[in-house]
C-alpha positions as a printed Julia matrix, in Angstrom:
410×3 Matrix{Float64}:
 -20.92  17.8    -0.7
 -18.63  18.81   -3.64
 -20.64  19.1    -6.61
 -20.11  16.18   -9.44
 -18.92  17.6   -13.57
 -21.53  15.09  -15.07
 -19.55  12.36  -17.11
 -16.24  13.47  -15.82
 -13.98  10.16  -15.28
 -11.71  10.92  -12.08
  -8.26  10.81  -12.19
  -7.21  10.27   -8.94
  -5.05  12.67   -7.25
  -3.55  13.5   -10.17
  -3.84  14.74  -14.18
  -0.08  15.46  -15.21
  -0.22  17.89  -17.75
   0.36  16.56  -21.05
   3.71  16.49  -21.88
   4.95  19.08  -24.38
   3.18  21.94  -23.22
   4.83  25.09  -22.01
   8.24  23.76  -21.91
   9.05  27.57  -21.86
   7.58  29.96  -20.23
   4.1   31.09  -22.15
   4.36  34.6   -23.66
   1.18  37.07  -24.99
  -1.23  39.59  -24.27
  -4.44  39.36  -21.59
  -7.0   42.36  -21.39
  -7.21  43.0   -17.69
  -4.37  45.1   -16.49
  -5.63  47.65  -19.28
  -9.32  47.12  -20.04
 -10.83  44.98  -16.97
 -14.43  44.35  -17.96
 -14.44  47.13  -20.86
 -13.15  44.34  -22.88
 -14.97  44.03  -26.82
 -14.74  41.37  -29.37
 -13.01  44.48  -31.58
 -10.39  45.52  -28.91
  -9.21  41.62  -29.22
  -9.1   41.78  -33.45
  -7.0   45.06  -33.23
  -4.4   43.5   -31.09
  -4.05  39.98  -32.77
  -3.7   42.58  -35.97
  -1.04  44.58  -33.88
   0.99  41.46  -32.94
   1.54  40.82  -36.68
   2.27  44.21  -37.66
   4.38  45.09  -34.71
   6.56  42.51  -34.77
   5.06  40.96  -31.87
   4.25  37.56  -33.41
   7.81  37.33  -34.39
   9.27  37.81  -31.39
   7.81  34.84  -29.37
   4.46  36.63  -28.24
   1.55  34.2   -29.34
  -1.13  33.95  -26.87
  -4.41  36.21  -27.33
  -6.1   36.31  -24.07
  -9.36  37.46  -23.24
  -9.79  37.68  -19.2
 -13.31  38.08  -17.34
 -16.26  39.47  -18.52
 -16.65  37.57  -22.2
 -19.47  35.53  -21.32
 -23.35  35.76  -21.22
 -24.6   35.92  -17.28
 -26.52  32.96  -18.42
 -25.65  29.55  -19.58
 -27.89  28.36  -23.03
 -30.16  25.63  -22.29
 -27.59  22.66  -23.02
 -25.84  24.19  -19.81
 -22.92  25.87  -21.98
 -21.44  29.03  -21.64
 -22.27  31.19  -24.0
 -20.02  34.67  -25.2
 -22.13  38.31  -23.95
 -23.7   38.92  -27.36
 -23.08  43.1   -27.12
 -19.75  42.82  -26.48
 -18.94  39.28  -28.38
 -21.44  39.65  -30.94
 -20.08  37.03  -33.07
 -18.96  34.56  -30.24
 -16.05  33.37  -29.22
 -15.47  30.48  -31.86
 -15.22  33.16  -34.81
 -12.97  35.41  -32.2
 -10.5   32.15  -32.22
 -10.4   31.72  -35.82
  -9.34  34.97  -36.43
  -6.36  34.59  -33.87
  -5.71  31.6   -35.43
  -5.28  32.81  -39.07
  -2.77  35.29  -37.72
  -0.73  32.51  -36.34
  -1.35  33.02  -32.82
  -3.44  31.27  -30.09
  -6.31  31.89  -28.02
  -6.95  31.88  -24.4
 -10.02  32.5   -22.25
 -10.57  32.65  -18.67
 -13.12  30.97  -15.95
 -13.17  30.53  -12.3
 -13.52  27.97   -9.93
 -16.44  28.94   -7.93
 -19.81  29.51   -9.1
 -19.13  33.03  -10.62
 -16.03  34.65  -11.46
 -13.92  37.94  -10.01
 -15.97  40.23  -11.26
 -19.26  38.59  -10.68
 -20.11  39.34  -14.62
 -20.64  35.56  -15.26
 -21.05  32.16  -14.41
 -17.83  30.41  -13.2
 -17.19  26.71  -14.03
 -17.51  24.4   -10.37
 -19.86  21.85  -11.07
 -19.39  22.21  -15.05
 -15.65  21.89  -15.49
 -16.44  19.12  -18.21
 -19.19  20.8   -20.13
 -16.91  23.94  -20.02
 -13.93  22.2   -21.09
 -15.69  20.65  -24.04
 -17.02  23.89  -25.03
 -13.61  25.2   -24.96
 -12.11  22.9   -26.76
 -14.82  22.77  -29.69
 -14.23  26.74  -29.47
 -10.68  26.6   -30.38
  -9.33  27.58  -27.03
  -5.49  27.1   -26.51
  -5.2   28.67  -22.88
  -7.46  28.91  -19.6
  -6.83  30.71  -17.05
  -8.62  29.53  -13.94
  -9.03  31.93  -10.97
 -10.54  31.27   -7.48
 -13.76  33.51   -7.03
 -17.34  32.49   -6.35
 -18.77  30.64   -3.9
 -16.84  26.52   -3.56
 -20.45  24.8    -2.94
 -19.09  21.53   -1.44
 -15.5   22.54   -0.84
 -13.41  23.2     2.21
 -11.61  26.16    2.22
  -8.49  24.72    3.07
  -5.48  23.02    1.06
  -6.81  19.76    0.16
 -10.39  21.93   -0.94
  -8.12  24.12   -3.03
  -6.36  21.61   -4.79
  -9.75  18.78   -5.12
 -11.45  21.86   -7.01
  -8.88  22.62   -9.54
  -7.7   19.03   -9.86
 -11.69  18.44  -11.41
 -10.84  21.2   -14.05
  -7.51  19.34  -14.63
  -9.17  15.91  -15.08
 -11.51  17.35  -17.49
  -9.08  18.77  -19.46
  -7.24  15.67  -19.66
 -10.29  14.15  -20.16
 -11.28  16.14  -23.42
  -7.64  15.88  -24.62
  -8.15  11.34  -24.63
 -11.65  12.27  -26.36
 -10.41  15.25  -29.17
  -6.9   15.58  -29.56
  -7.36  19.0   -28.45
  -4.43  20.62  -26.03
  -5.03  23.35  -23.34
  -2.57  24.73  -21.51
  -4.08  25.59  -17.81
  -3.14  28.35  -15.7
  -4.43  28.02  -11.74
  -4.95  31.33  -10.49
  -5.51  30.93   -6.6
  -3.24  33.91   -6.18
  -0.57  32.21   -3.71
  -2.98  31.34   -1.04
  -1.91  27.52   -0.27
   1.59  27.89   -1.85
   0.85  26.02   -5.28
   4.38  25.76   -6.02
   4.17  22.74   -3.81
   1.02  20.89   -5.64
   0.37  22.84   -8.76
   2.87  21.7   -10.87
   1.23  18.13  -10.37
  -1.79  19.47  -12.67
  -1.54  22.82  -14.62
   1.48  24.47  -16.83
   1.81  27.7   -14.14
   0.32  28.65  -10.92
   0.07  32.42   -9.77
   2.7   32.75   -6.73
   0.69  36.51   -5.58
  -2.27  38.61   -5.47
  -2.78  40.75   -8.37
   0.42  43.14   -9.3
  -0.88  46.68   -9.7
   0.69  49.48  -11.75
   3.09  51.17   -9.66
   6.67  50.6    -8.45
   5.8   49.17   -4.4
   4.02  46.68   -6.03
   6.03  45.12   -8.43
   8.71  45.09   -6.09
   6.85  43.04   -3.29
   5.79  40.77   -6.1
   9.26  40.31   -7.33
  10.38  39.53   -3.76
   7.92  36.87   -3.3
   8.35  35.38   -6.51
  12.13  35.24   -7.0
  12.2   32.94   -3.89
  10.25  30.48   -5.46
  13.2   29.28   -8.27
  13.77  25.75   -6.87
   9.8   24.86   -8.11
  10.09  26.43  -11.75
  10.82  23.68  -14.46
   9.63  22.96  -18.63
   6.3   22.49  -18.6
   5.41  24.12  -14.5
   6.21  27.74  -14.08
   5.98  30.47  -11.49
   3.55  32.98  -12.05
   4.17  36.78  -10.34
   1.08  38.01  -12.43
   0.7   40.16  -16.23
   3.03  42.71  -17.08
   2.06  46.52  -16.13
   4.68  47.78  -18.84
   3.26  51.04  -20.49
  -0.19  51.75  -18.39
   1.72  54.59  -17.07
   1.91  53.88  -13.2
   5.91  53.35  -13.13
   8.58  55.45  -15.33
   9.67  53.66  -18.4
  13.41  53.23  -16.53
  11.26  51.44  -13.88
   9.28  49.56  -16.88
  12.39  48.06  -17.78
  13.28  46.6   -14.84
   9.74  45.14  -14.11
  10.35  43.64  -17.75
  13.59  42.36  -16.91
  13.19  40.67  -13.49
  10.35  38.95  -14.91
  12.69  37.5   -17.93
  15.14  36.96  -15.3
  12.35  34.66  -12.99
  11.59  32.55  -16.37
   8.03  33.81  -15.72
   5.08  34.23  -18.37
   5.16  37.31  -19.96
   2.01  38.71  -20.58
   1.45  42.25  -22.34
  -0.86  44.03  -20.44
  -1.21  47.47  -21.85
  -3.59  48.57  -25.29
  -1.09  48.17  -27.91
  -3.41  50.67  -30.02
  -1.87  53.67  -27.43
   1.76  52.02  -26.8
   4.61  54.43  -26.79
   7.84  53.7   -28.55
   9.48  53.06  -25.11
   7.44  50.7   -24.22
   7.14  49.03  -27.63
  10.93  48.88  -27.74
  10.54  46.83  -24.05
   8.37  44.1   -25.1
  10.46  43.65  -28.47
  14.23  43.18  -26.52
  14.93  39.91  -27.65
  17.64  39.78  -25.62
  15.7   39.62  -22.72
  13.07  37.23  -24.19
  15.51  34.47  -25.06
  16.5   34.54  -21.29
  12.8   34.36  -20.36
  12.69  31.79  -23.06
  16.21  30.1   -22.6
  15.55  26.25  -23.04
  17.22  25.36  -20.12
  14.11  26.39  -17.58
  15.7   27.5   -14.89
  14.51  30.44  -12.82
  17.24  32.83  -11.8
  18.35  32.64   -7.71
  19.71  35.12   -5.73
  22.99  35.07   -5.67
  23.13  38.1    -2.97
  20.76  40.7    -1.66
  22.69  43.59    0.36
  19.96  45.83    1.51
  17.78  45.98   -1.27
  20.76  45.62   -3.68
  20.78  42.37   -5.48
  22.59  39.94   -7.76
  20.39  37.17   -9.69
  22.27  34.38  -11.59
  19.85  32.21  -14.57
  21.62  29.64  -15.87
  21.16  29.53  -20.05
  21.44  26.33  -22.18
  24.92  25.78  -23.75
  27.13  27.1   -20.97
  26.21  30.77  -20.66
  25.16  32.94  -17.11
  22.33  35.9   -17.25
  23.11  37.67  -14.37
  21.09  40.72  -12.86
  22.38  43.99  -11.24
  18.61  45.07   -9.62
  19.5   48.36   -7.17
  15.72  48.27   -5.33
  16.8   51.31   -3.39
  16.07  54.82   -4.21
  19.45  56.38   -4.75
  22.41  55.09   -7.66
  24.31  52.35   -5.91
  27.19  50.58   -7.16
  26.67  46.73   -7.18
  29.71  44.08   -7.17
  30.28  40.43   -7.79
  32.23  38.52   -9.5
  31.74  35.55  -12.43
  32.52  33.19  -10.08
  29.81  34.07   -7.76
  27.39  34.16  -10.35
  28.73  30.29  -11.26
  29.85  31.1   -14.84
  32.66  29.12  -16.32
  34.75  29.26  -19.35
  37.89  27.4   -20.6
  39.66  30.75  -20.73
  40.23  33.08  -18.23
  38.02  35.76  -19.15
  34.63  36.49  -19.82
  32.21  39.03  -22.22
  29.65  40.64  -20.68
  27.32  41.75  -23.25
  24.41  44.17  -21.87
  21.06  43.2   -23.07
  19.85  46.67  -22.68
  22.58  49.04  -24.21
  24.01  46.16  -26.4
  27.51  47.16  -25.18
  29.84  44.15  -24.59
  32.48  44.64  -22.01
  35.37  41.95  -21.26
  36.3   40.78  -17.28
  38.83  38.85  -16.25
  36.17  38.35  -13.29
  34.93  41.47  -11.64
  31.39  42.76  -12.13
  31.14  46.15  -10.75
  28.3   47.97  -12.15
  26.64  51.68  -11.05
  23.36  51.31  -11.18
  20.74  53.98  -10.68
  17.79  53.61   -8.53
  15.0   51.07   -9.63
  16.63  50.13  -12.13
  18.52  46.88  -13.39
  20.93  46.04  -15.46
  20.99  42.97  -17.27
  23.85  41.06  -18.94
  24.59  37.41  -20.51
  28.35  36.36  -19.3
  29.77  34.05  -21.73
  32.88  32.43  -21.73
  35.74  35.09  -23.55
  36.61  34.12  -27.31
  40.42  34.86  -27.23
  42.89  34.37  -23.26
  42.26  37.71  -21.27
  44.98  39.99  -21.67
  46.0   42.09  -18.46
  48.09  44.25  -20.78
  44.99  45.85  -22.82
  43.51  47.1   -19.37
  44.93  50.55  -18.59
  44.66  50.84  -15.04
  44.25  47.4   -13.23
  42.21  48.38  -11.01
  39.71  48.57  -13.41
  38.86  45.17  -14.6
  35.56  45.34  -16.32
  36.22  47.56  -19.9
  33.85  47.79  -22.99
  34.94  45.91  -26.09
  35.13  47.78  -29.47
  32.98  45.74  -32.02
């Protein structure tokens, strides 16, 4: 028999999430990909500093994550979790003020089982209400929920899976009618009963994979998964293909890029994964394109589809609010390909006949009167938002007609 949250009201078979959270995709830092369980209260203070002075904050990145591994093994004696007093000396409230005053939010993580991933503390089945009161009077802005530790009283099936993180949802909802307080919730059951199809009916974003790991094979299977996926992305429900790997030195900074702009391109959470306190300027200058973050971010909410995929060589189209097309050139293979289509393909539209194509990568704008023919070297992408052309195309300014896509001088 499932085990009971004591004083948690049910909600049926469903807690919407609140309205007005997430309505684009969330964007920060979590600890894991970079630290795992070597995670300090200190480590967290440097990077909500770094954020500031990096020009992080300012670029859309607001969340402060701290993954597994924070807590005590041992709940106090009101049943609460409680923050490992070595690592968190001076708790977790006091770590969320201090995110706070920067201007940035704080998440935590739990699991729902009886322990979490790394079996370094308790998880929150049976306590989701206790836990999400504790949360809330903590300050916390984000949970991320994973899926480890025994499910005393649940079947491991679908309806199991979705009965043990609708309790967390209800007590969230719960604590939001009793405090005000708002939490986005992040269901981490890594793909296993395809959330896409119930998730979205309780949290903000649901993982769609296992964990990505830092090297090239993996982000690519990931991607492949994910991208499929568009039709369920929406304000407010997302897609999740996991934390950025960008800079933890698995992948080359070319191939960096590309993880960094398929994500954008799949209007997924982007999550810095890396210790900003070692970050190179290549992969500073990656997590600052703003570019590629106001596609990510693009009102709108619409995941980019596939418009083709020949052999490993594919064409994504994202729709952008007010009339503009992001479209992506990914070549997955591992020599230079050239990779075609055309602005009708990609379903932009314009009043005149041509379009700009301005690269969010080398900033260069080109003009088309339709084509899109791009080289593009292996494992790489290249990225560009197609808006409609300010002044009639001109056949007479292109050269040689066969040659339809040139660069406009700015």
């Amino acid at each position: 028999m499932a085990l009971a949250s004591p004083g948690l009201i049910s909600r049926g078979s469903t807690s919407a999430p609140e309205e007005g959270r997430a309505r684009t995709p969330p964007m920060g830092w979590n600890d894991w990909n970079s630290f795992g369980c070597d995670i300090t209260q200190q480590d967290v203070m440097d990077t909500a500093d770094l954020f500031v002075s990096t020009g992080l904050r300012d670029a859309g990145y607001d969340y402060i994550n701290v993954d597994d591994c924070w807590a005590s093994r041992y709940r106090d004696a009101q049943g609460r979790l409680k923050a490992d007093p070595v690592d968190f000396p001076d708790g977790i409230k006091f770590l969320a003020d201090y995110v706070h005053k920067r201007g940035l939010k704080f998440g935590i993580y739990s699991s729902a089982g009886s322990y979490t991933c790394a079996k370094a503390q308790p998880g929150s089945l049976g306590n989701e209400l206790i836990d999400a009161r504790t949360f809330a009077a903590w300050g916390v802005d984000y949970l991320k929920y994973d899926n480890c530790g025994t499910q005393r009283g649940y079947p491991k099936t679908r309806a199991g899976y979705i009965a043990r993180y609708q309790v967390m949802a209800d007590a969230i909802a719960q604590v939001h009618d009793e405090t005000g307080k708002s939490l986005v919730y992040s269901i981490c059951e890594w793909g296993n009963w395809q959330p896409w199809n119930w998730a979205g009916k309780q949290s903000n974003l649901w993982r769609t994979t296992n964990d990505i790991v830092d090297n090239y094979p993996s982000m690519l299977k990931i991607f492949r998964t994910n991208v499929a996926l568009a039709a369920y992305a929406r304000p407010g429900a997302w897609n999740d293909p996991d934390m950025l790997q960008v800079g933890n030195g698995g992948m080359t900074d070319a191939e960096y890029r590309s993880h960094f702009s398929l994500w954008a391109m799949m209007a997924a959470p982007l999550f810095i994964g890396t210790d900003l306190r070692d970050a190179s300027p290549a992969t500073m200058s990656t997590f600052r394109n703003r570019d590629l973050i106001a596609v990510d971010q693009d009102p709108l909410g619409r995941q980019a589809t596939v418009v083709s995929n020949n052999d490993g060589l594919y064409v994504l189209s994202k729709p952008l609010a007010y009339g503009d097309t992001a479209v992506a050139l990914f070549n997955s293979r591992k020599t230079d390909r050239m990779i075609r289509t055309t602005t009708a393909a990609v379903g932009a539209t314009g009043l005149t006949p041509g379009f700009e194509l301005s690269d969010l990568w080398s900033k260069t704008v080109y003009e088309t009167d339709g084509d899109i023919s791009f080289e593009v070297p292996a494992h790489q992408v290249r990225v560009f938002r197609v808006s409609a052309a300010k002044e009639v195309w001109r056949p007479d300014r292109v050269p040689d007609l066969r040659q339809r896509v040139l660069p406009v001088q700015r």
